[in-house]
């Protein structure tokens, strides 16, 4: 279902987890996987794997992110998902080189109730928690992907921001709706109008980040948090989550958001 607005594992370290992800990639007969997922019990992690461009999302990556998160939503045996980036960055937004070089093949649906956003899953409605493990840059469309998550675990030197402001690229993956809801209109406009960077401690003070951890520990902390959330009785937790989310919007459901 698309939103109508434009609107770990116990005993598993992040280093071990990333090593297994890279091993999985290598096992695919040399085929590069732009999104890599790994499941442990009722938690699934999804990694954007384009480190050479700071995990900027192209059409293929957007499609794979959408497929992975739709599969997570539809799988009754999965309770929590963790989204992160491989190579030290969460996501630097949409791949502007692809946007410049392949404009004719890039199709953006104007009716946002009928199709995915440019970043892939940003217009989906989830019934289960999604956690973003933010390292390096989470900017422009990457910030919007982080905003899609219920919780954001941010490393100390990570940076968020509406960096697309300097290129004349709008926020079309839900950022203009989710950011004011999370941190208030005044603070959101500060970031939207200026495009300035915001570090981890300021993001924590704003409520944009939920946890700040040392560099290199974001994924591990997010996985541990996911495991904790997954251990609770799920029906009750999901009901409370849904009620809390709906209460933030002047609408009885996401489908009526204006």
PDB file of C-alpha atoms in Angstrom:
ATOM      1  CA  UNK A   1       0.000   0.000   0.000  1.00  0.00           C
ATOM      2  CA  UNK A   2       1.412   3.391  -0.962  1.00  0.00           C
ATOM      3  CA  UNK A   3       1.199   6.515   1.119  1.00  0.00           C
ATOM      4  CA  UNK A   4      -0.635   9.383  -0.583  1.00  0.00           C
ATOM      5  CA  UNK A   5       1.766  12.140   0.215  1.00  0.00           C
ATOM      6  CA  UNK A   6       4.515  13.719  -1.759  1.00  0.00           C
ATOM      7  CA  UNK A   7       4.710  14.217   0.215  1.00  0.00           C
ATOM      8  CA  UNK A   8      20.627  -8.258  16.193  1.00  0.00           C
ATOM      9  CA  UNK A   9      21.355 -10.580  16.907  1.00  0.00           C
ATOM     10  CA  UNK A  10      22.723 -11.956  20.200  1.00  0.00           C
ATOM     11  CA  UNK A  11      26.421 -12.638  19.931  1.00  0.00           C
ATOM     12  CA  UNK A  12      26.698 -11.297  16.383  1.00  0.00           C
ATOM     13  CA  UNK A  13      28.913  -8.256  15.899  1.00  0.00           C
ATOM     14  CA  UNK A  14      28.490  -5.764  13.091  1.00  0.00           C
ATOM     15  CA  UNK A  15      31.883  -6.814  11.691  1.00  0.00           C
ATOM     16  CA  UNK A  16      30.837 -10.470  11.614  1.00  0.00           C
ATOM     17  CA  UNK A  17      27.500  -9.561  10.068  1.00  0.00           C
ATOM     18  CA  UNK A  18      29.111  -7.491   7.312  1.00  0.00           C
ATOM     19  CA  UNK A  19      31.606 -10.248   6.627  1.00  0.00           C
ATOM     20  CA  UNK A  20      28.776 -12.713   6.084  1.00  0.00           C
ATOM     21  CA  UNK A  21      27.025 -10.231   3.823  1.00  0.00           C
ATOM     22  CA  UNK A  22      30.148  -9.851   1.688  1.00  0.00           C
ATOM     23  CA  UNK A  23      30.507 -13.634   1.591  1.00  0.00           C
ATOM     24  CA  UNK A  24      26.921 -13.905   0.374  1.00  0.00           C
ATOM     25  CA  UNK A  25      27.682 -11.394  -2.397  1.00  0.00           C
ATOM     26  CA  UNK A  26      30.782 -13.290  -3.460  1.00  0.00           C
ATOM     27  CA  UNK A  27      28.811 -16.537  -3.632  1.00  0.00           C
ATOM     28  CA  UNK A  28      26.568 -15.131  -6.367  1.00  0.00           C
ATOM     29  CA  UNK A  29      29.106 -16.071  -9.060  1.00  0.00           C
ATOM     30  CA  UNK A  30      30.589 -12.591  -9.091  1.00  0.00           C
ATOM     31  CA  UNK A  31      27.222 -10.928  -9.581  1.00  0.00           C
ATOM     32  CA  UNK A  32      27.054  -7.604  -7.781  1.00  0.00           C
ATOM     33  CA  UNK A  33      24.119  -7.289  -5.419  1.00  0.00           C
ATOM     34  CA  UNK A  34      23.009  -3.673  -5.024  1.00  0.00           C
ATOM     35  CA  UNK A  35      20.861  -4.653  -2.042  1.00  0.00           C
ATOM     36  CA  UNK A  36      21.839  -7.517   0.218  1.00  0.00           C
ATOM     37  CA  UNK A  37      19.547  -9.004   2.837  1.00  0.00           C
ATOM     38  CA  UNK A  38      20.234 -11.436   5.633  1.00  0.00           C
ATOM     39  CA  UNK A  39      17.838 -13.055   8.040  1.00  0.00           C
ATOM     40  CA  UNK A  40      18.387 -14.159  11.612  1.00  0.00           C
ATOM     41  CA  UNK A  41      15.291 -15.664  13.211  1.00  0.00           C
ATOM     42  CA  UNK A  42      12.552 -12.989  13.127  1.00  0.00           C
ATOM     43  CA  UNK A  43      14.842 -10.063  12.203  1.00  0.00           C
ATOM     44  CA  UNK A  44      16.023  -9.220   8.697  1.00  0.00           C
ATOM     45  CA  UNK A  45      18.765  -6.764   7.747  1.00  0.00           C
ATOM     46  CA  UNK A  46      18.932  -5.036   4.376  1.00  0.00           C
ATOM     47  CA  UNK A  47      22.071  -3.322   3.114  1.00  0.00           C
ATOM     48  CA  UNK A  48      22.492  -0.893   0.244  1.00  0.00           C
ATOM     49  CA  UNK A  49      25.654  -2.094  -1.501  1.00  0.00           C
ATOM     50  CA  UNK A  50      26.927   0.726  -3.723  1.00  0.00           C
ATOM     51  CA  UNK A  51      29.830   2.010  -1.607  1.00  0.00           C
ATOM     52  CA  UNK A  52      31.635   3.481  -4.613  1.00  0.00           C
ATOM     53  CA  UNK A  53      28.911   6.168  -4.817  1.00  0.00           C
ATOM     54  CA  UNK A  54      28.254   6.426  -1.062  1.00  0.00           C
ATOM     55  CA  UNK A  55      25.256   4.129  -1.551  1.00  0.00           C
ATOM     56  CA  UNK A  56      23.410   6.534  -3.817  1.00  0.00           C
ATOM     57  CA  UNK A  57      20.261   4.862  -5.122  1.00  0.00           C
ATOM     58  CA  UNK A  58      19.713   4.227  -8.826  1.00  0.00           C
ATOM     59  CA  UNK A  59      16.659   2.650 -10.486  1.00  0.00           C
ATOM     60  CA  UNK A  60      17.870  -0.895  -9.888  1.00  0.00           C
ATOM     61  CA  UNK A  61      18.610  -0.228  -6.221  1.00  0.00           C
ATOM     62  CA  UNK A  62      15.235   1.455  -5.710  1.00  0.00           C
ATOM     63  CA  UNK A  63      13.497  -1.559  -7.221  1.00  0.00           C
ATOM     64  CA  UNK A  64      15.423  -4.004  -5.027  1.00  0.00           C
ATOM     65  CA  UNK A  65      14.777  -1.999  -1.856  1.00  0.00           C
ATOM     66  CA  UNK A  66      11.091  -1.980  -2.668  1.00  0.00           C
ATOM     67  CA  UNK A  67      11.056  -5.732  -3.272  1.00  0.00           C
ATOM     68  CA  UNK A  68      12.939  -6.513  -0.063  1.00  0.00           C
ATOM     69  CA  UNK A  69      10.754  -4.321   2.141  1.00  0.00           C
ATOM     70  CA  UNK A  70       7.533  -5.557   0.549  1.00  0.00           C
ATOM     71  CA  UNK A  71       8.717  -9.110   1.207  1.00  0.00           C
ATOM     72  CA  UNK A  72       9.435  -8.169   4.828  1.00  0.00           C
ATOM     73  CA  UNK A  73       5.960  -6.682   5.236  1.00  0.00           C
ATOM     74  CA  UNK A  74       4.280  -9.765   3.784  1.00  0.00           C
ATOM     75  CA  UNK A  75       6.301 -12.366   5.705  1.00  0.00           C
ATOM     76  CA  UNK A  76       4.451 -13.287   8.933  1.00  0.00           C
ATOM     77  CA  UNK A  77       7.602 -14.820  10.418  1.00  0.00           C
ATOM     78  CA  UNK A  78       9.547 -11.543  10.310  1.00  0.00           C
ATOM     79  CA  UNK A  79       8.990  -8.940  13.032  1.00  0.00           C
ATOM     80  CA  UNK A  80      11.602  -6.197  12.534  1.00  0.00           C
ATOM     81  CA  UNK A  81      13.804  -4.999   9.673  1.00  0.00           C
ATOM     82  CA  UNK A  82      17.089  -3.080   9.834  1.00  0.00           C
ATOM     83  CA  UNK A  83      18.196  -0.908   6.920  1.00  0.00           C
ATOM     84  CA  UNK A  84      21.846   0.146   6.584  1.00  0.00           C
ATOM     85  CA  UNK A  85      24.562   0.887   4.060  1.00  0.00           C
ATOM     86  CA  UNK A  86      27.755  -1.012   3.296  1.00  0.00           C
ATOM     87  CA  UNK A  87      31.102   0.797   3.197  1.00  0.00           C
ATOM     88  CA  UNK A  88      30.674   3.511   5.805  1.00  0.00           C
ATOM     89  CA  UNK A  89      27.700   5.474   4.455  1.00  0.00           C
ATOM     90  CA  UNK A  90      23.975   4.986   4.870  1.00  0.00           C
ATOM     91  CA  UNK A  91      22.839   6.616   1.632  1.00  0.00           C
ATOM     92  CA  UNK A  92      23.809   9.786  -0.241  1.00  0.00           C
ATOM     93  CA  UNK A  93      20.421  10.122  -1.924  1.00  0.00           C
ATOM     94  CA  UNK A  94      19.449   9.454  -5.512  1.00  0.00           C
ATOM     95  CA  UNK A  95      22.217   8.842  -8.055  1.00  0.00           C
ATOM     96  CA  UNK A  96      22.304  12.206  -9.846  1.00  0.00           C
ATOM     97  CA  UNK A  97      24.619  10.877 -12.565  1.00  0.00           C
ATOM     98  CA  UNK A  98      21.957   8.387 -13.555  1.00  0.00           C
ATOM     99  CA  UNK A  99      19.360  11.122 -13.364  1.00  0.00           C
ATOM    100  CA  UNK A 100      21.425  13.276 -15.733  1.00  0.00           C
ATOM    101  CA  UNK A 101      22.415  10.537 -18.154  1.00  0.00           C
ATOM    102  CA  UNK A 102      19.238   8.472 -18.336  1.00  0.00           C
ATOM    103  CA  UNK A 103      16.445  11.015 -18.061  1.00  0.00           C
ATOM    104  CA  UNK A 104      14.506   9.446 -20.927  1.00  0.00           C
ATOM    105  CA  UNK A 105      14.275   6.035 -19.224  1.00  0.00           C
ATOM    106  CA  UNK A 106      13.532   7.353 -15.723  1.00  0.00           C
ATOM    107  CA  UNK A 107       9.793   7.230 -15.145  1.00  0.00           C
ATOM    108  CA  UNK A 108       8.389   9.006 -12.097  1.00  0.00           C
ATOM    109  CA  UNK A 109       4.710   8.412 -11.375  1.00  0.00           C
ATOM    110  CA  UNK A 110       3.035  11.726 -10.587  1.00  0.00           C
ATOM    111  CA  UNK A 111       0.130  10.094  -8.760  1.00  0.00           C
ATOM    112  CA  UNK A 112       1.874   9.160  -5.538  1.00  0.00           C
ATOM    113  CA  UNK A 113      -0.912   6.776  -4.502  1.00  0.00           C
ATOM    114  CA  UNK A 114      -0.161   4.448  -7.404  1.00  0.00           C
ATOM    115  CA  UNK A 115       3.568   3.870  -7.587  1.00  0.00           C
ATOM    116  CA  UNK A 116       6.800   3.736  -5.597  1.00  0.00           C
ATOM    117  CA  UNK A 117       8.850   6.842  -4.939  1.00  0.00           C
ATOM    118  CA  UNK A 118      12.169   7.427  -6.721  1.00  0.00           C
ATOM    119  CA  UNK A 119      14.024   5.955  -3.729  1.00  0.00           C
ATOM    120  CA  UNK A 120      11.903   2.790  -3.891  1.00  0.00           C
ATOM    121  CA  UNK A 121      10.008   1.973  -0.681  1.00  0.00           C
ATOM    122  CA  UNK A 122       9.479   5.511   0.622  1.00  0.00           C
ATOM    123  CA  UNK A 123       5.713   5.555   0.002  1.00  0.00           C
ATOM    124  CA  UNK A 124       4.996   2.224   1.632  1.00  0.00           C
ATOM    125  CA  UNK A 125       2.978   1.790   4.796  1.00  0.00           C
ATOM    126  CA  UNK A 126       4.403  -0.780   7.187  1.00  0.00           C
ATOM    127  CA  UNK A 127       2.634  -2.671   9.945  1.00  0.00           C
ATOM    128  CA  UNK A 128       5.950  -3.695  11.532  1.00  0.00           C
ATOM    129  CA  UNK A 129       8.963  -1.719  12.800  1.00  0.00           C
ATOM    130  CA  UNK A 130      11.840  -0.653  10.585  1.00  0.00           C
ATOM    131  CA  UNK A 131      15.121   0.567  12.098  1.00  0.00           C
ATOM    132  CA  UNK A 132      17.744   2.606  10.230  1.00  0.00           C
ATOM    133  CA  UNK A 133      21.401   2.124  11.199  1.00  0.00           C
ATOM    134  CA  UNK A 134      22.913   5.420  10.064  1.00  0.00           C
ATOM    135  CA  UNK A 135      26.624   5.785   9.376  1.00  0.00           C
ATOM    136  CA  UNK A 136      28.457   8.355   7.285  1.00  0.00           C
ATOM    137  CA  UNK A 137      26.084  10.351   5.105  1.00  0.00           C
ATOM    138  CA  UNK A 138      22.288  10.052   5.201  1.00  0.00           C
ATOM    139  CA  UNK A 139      21.446  13.026   3.037  1.00  0.00           C
ATOM    140  CA  UNK A 140      18.868  14.144   0.462  1.00  0.00           C
ATOM    141  CA  UNK A 141      16.894  11.029  -0.519  1.00  0.00           C
ATOM    142  CA  UNK A 142      19.036   9.076   1.961  1.00  0.00           C
ATOM    143  CA  UNK A 143      17.609  11.229   4.726  1.00  0.00           C
ATOM    144  CA  UNK A 144      14.143  10.413   3.420  1.00  0.00           C
ATOM    145  CA  UNK A 145      14.922   6.688   3.621  1.00  0.00           C
ATOM    146  CA  UNK A 146      16.073   7.182   7.221  1.00  0.00           C
ATOM    147  CA  UNK A 147      12.823   9.042   7.963  1.00  0.00           C
ATOM    148  CA  UNK A 148      10.882   6.043   6.659  1.00  0.00           C
ATOM    149  CA  UNK A 149      12.182   4.058   9.645  1.00  0.00           C
ATOM    150  CA  UNK A 150      10.503   3.979  13.048  1.00  0.00           C
ATOM    151  CA  UNK A 151      13.835   4.436  14.820  1.00  0.00           C
ATOM    152  CA  UNK A 152      17.234   5.756  13.784  1.00  0.00           C
ATOM    153  CA  UNK A 153      20.477   4.563  15.395  1.00  0.00           C
ATOM    154  CA  UNK A 154      23.124   7.103  14.411  1.00  0.00           C
ATOM    155  CA  UNK A 155      26.896   6.828  14.656  1.00  0.00           C
ATOM    156  CA  UNK A 156      28.775   9.719  16.276  1.00  0.00           C
ATOM    157  CA  UNK A 157      30.273  11.119  13.078  1.00  0.00           C
ATOM    158  CA  UNK A 158      27.264  10.490  10.858  1.00  0.00           C
ATOM    159  CA  UNK A 159      25.650  13.423   9.076  1.00  0.00           C
ATOM    160  CA  UNK A 160      22.103  14.046   7.931  1.00  0.00           C
ATOM    161  CA  UNK A 161      20.797  16.885   5.823  1.00  0.00           C
ATOM    162  CA  UNK A 162      18.708  18.075   2.892  1.00  0.00           C
ATOM    163  CA  UNK A 163      21.788  18.314   0.659  1.00  0.00           C
ATOM    164  CA  UNK A 164      19.629  18.184  -2.463  1.00  0.00           C
ATOM    165  CA  UNK A 165      18.752  21.819  -1.709  1.00  0.00           C
ATOM    166  CA  UNK A 166      21.979  22.975  -3.389  1.00  0.00           C
ATOM    167  CA  UNK A 167      21.140  21.086  -6.595  1.00  0.00           C
ATOM    168  CA  UNK A 168      17.547  22.199  -6.970  1.00  0.00           C
ATOM    169  CA  UNK A 169      16.209  18.692  -6.352  1.00  0.00           C
ATOM    170  CA  UNK A 170      13.008  18.534  -4.248  1.00  0.00           C
ATOM    171  CA  UNK A 171      12.141  16.152  -1.444  1.00  0.00           C
ATOM    172  CA  UNK A 172       9.650  13.819  -3.127  1.00  0.00           C
ATOM    173  CA  UNK A 173       9.992  10.697  -0.982  1.00  0.00           C
ATOM    174  CA  UNK A 174       7.975  11.771   2.039  1.00  0.00           C
ATOM    175  CA  UNK A 175      10.562  14.031   3.650  1.00  0.00           C
ATOM    176  CA  UNK A 176       8.374  17.141   3.684  1.00  0.00           C
ATOM    177  CA  UNK A 177       5.703  15.227   5.616  1.00  0.00           C
ATOM    178  CA  UNK A 178       7.742  13.003   7.914  1.00  0.00           C
ATOM    179  CA  UNK A 179      10.414  15.500   8.963  1.00  0.00           C
ATOM    180  CA  UNK A 180       8.011  18.116  10.444  1.00  0.00           C
ATOM    181  CA  UNK A 181       6.078  15.332  12.173  1.00  0.00           C
ATOM    182  CA  UNK A 182       9.250  14.028  13.796  1.00  0.00           C
ATOM    183  CA  UNK A 183      10.987  17.233  14.883  1.00  0.00           C
ATOM    184  CA  UNK A 184       8.426  20.032  14.511  1.00  0.00           C
ATOM    185  CA  UNK A 185       7.867  22.548  11.739  1.00  0.00           C
ATOM    186  CA  UNK A 186      10.388  25.168  12.885  1.00  0.00           C
ATOM    187  CA  UNK A 187      13.315  22.772  13.082  1.00  0.00           C
ATOM    188  CA  UNK A 188      12.252  20.987   9.916  1.00  0.00           C
ATOM    189  CA  UNK A 189      12.144  24.253   7.981  1.00  0.00           C
ATOM    190  CA  UNK A 190      15.613  25.124   9.260  1.00  0.00           C
ATOM    191  CA  UNK A 191      16.930  21.955   7.628  1.00  0.00           C
ATOM    192  CA  UNK A 192      14.727  22.115   4.515  1.00  0.00           C
ATOM    193  CA  UNK A 193      15.384  25.772   3.683  1.00  0.00           C
ATOM    194  CA  UNK A 194      19.111  25.875   4.408  1.00  0.00           C
ATOM    195  CA  UNK A 195      20.182  22.375   3.414  1.00  0.00           C
ATOM    196  CA  UNK A 196      22.696  22.485   6.256  1.00  0.00           C
ATOM    197  CA  UNK A 197      24.241  19.352   7.773  1.00  0.00           C
ATOM    198  CA  UNK A 198      23.080  18.082  11.139  1.00  0.00           C
ATOM    199  CA  UNK A 199      25.363  15.925  13.267  1.00  0.00           C
ATOM    200  CA  UNK A 200      24.489  13.079  15.572  1.00  0.00           C
ATOM    201  CA  UNK A 201      24.250  14.983  18.854  1.00  0.00           C
ATOM    202  CA  UNK A 202      22.058  17.719  17.399  1.00  0.00           C
ATOM    203  CA  UNK A 203      19.928  15.066  15.702  1.00  0.00           C
ATOM    204  CA  UNK A 204      19.548  13.312  19.061  1.00  0.00           C
ATOM    205  CA  UNK A 205      18.507  16.556  20.741  1.00  0.00           C
ATOM    206  CA  UNK A 206      15.960  17.165  17.957  1.00  0.00           C
ATOM    207  CA  UNK A 207      14.522  13.661  18.205  1.00  0.00           C
ATOM    208  CA  UNK A 208      15.708  12.884  14.686  1.00  0.00           C
ATOM    209  CA  UNK A 209      18.091  10.252  16.070  1.00  0.00           C
ATOM    210  CA  UNK A 210      16.906   7.839  18.772  1.00  0.00           C
ATOM    211  CA  UNK A 211      20.323   6.485  19.748  1.00  0.00           C
ATOM    212  CA  UNK A 212      23.881   7.728  19.189  1.00  0.00           C
ATOM    213  CA  UNK A 213      26.643   5.136  19.281  1.00  0.00           C
ATOM    214  CA  UNK A 214      30.393   5.125  18.554  1.00  0.00           C
ATOM    215  CA  UNK A 215      31.478   4.938  14.929  1.00  0.00           C
ATOM    216  CA  UNK A 216      31.404   1.413  13.583  1.00  0.00           C
ATOM    217  CA  UNK A 217      28.794   0.232  16.094  1.00  0.00           C
ATOM    218  CA  UNK A 218      25.610   1.504  14.462  1.00  0.00           C
ATOM    219  CA  UNK A 219      24.628  -1.738  12.787  1.00  0.00           C
ATOM    220  CA  UNK A 220      25.339  -3.859  15.855  1.00  0.00           C
ATOM    221  CA  UNK A 221      23.311  -1.527  18.076  1.00  0.00           C
ATOM    222  CA  UNK A 222      20.425  -1.497  15.582  1.00  0.00           C
ATOM    223  CA  UNK A 223      20.413  -5.290  15.352  1.00  0.00           C
ATOM    224  CA  UNK A 224      20.373  -5.639  19.129  1.00  0.00           C
ATOM    225  CA  UNK A 225      17.506  -3.155  19.343  1.00  0.00           C
ATOM    226  CA  UNK A 226      15.647  -5.079  16.647  1.00  0.00           C
ATOM    227  CA  UNK A 227      16.086  -8.325  18.527  1.00  0.00           C
ATOM    228  CA  UNK A 228      14.739  -6.731  21.704  1.00  0.00           C
ATOM    229  CA  UNK A 229      11.658  -5.372  19.926  1.00  0.00           C
ATOM    230  CA  UNK A 230      11.116  -8.695  18.174  1.00  0.00           C
ATOM    231  CA  UNK A 231      11.024 -10.510  21.528  1.00  0.00           C
ATOM    232  CA  UNK A 232       7.870  -8.691  22.681  1.00  0.00           C
ATOM    233  CA  UNK A 233       4.298  -9.901  22.067  1.00  0.00           C
ATOM    234  CA  UNK A 234       3.821  -8.577  18.548  1.00  0.00           C
ATOM    235  CA  UNK A 235       0.080  -8.054  18.147  1.00  0.00           C
ATOM    236  CA  UNK A 236      -0.180  -5.680  21.103  1.00  0.00           C
ATOM    237  CA  UNK A 237       2.991  -3.799  20.143  1.00  0.00           C
ATOM    238  CA  UNK A 238       1.911  -3.349  16.535  1.00  0.00           C
ATOM    239  CA  UNK A 239      -1.485  -2.088  17.600  1.00  0.00           C
ATOM    240  CA  UNK A 240       0.083   0.534  19.883  1.00  0.00           C
ATOM    241  CA  UNK A 241       2.567   1.478  17.159  1.00  0.00           C
ATOM    242  CA  UNK A 242      -0.199   1.961  14.617  1.00  0.00           C
ATOM    243  CA  UNK A 243      -2.257   4.086  16.995  1.00  0.00           C
ATOM    244  CA  UNK A 244       0.722   6.294  17.842  1.00  0.00           C
ATOM    245  CA  UNK A 245       1.550   6.846  14.161  1.00  0.00           C
ATOM    246  CA  UNK A 246      -2.013   7.684  13.165  1.00  0.00           C
ATOM    247  CA  UNK A 247      -2.317  10.129  16.072  1.00  0.00           C
ATOM    248  CA  UNK A 248       0.443  12.264  14.521  1.00  0.00           C
ATOM    249  CA  UNK A 249      -1.601  12.967  11.398  1.00  0.00           C
ATOM    250  CA  UNK A 250      -4.850  14.834  10.992  1.00  0.00           C
ATOM    251  CA  UNK A 251      -6.457  11.786   9.428  1.00  0.00           C
ATOM    252  CA  UNK A 252      -7.906   8.463  10.581  1.00  0.00           C
ATOM    253  CA  UNK A 253      -5.414   6.614   8.373  1.00  0.00           C
ATOM    254  CA  UNK A 254      -2.421   7.175   6.098  1.00  0.00           C
ATOM    255  CA  UNK A 255      -4.693   6.892   3.064  1.00  0.00           C
ATOM    256  CA  UNK A 256      -6.392  10.151   4.009  1.00  0.00           C
ATOM    257  CA  UNK A 257      -3.314  12.219   4.804  1.00  0.00           C
ATOM    258  CA  UNK A 258      -3.286  15.686   3.266  1.00  0.00           C
TER     259      UNK A 258
END
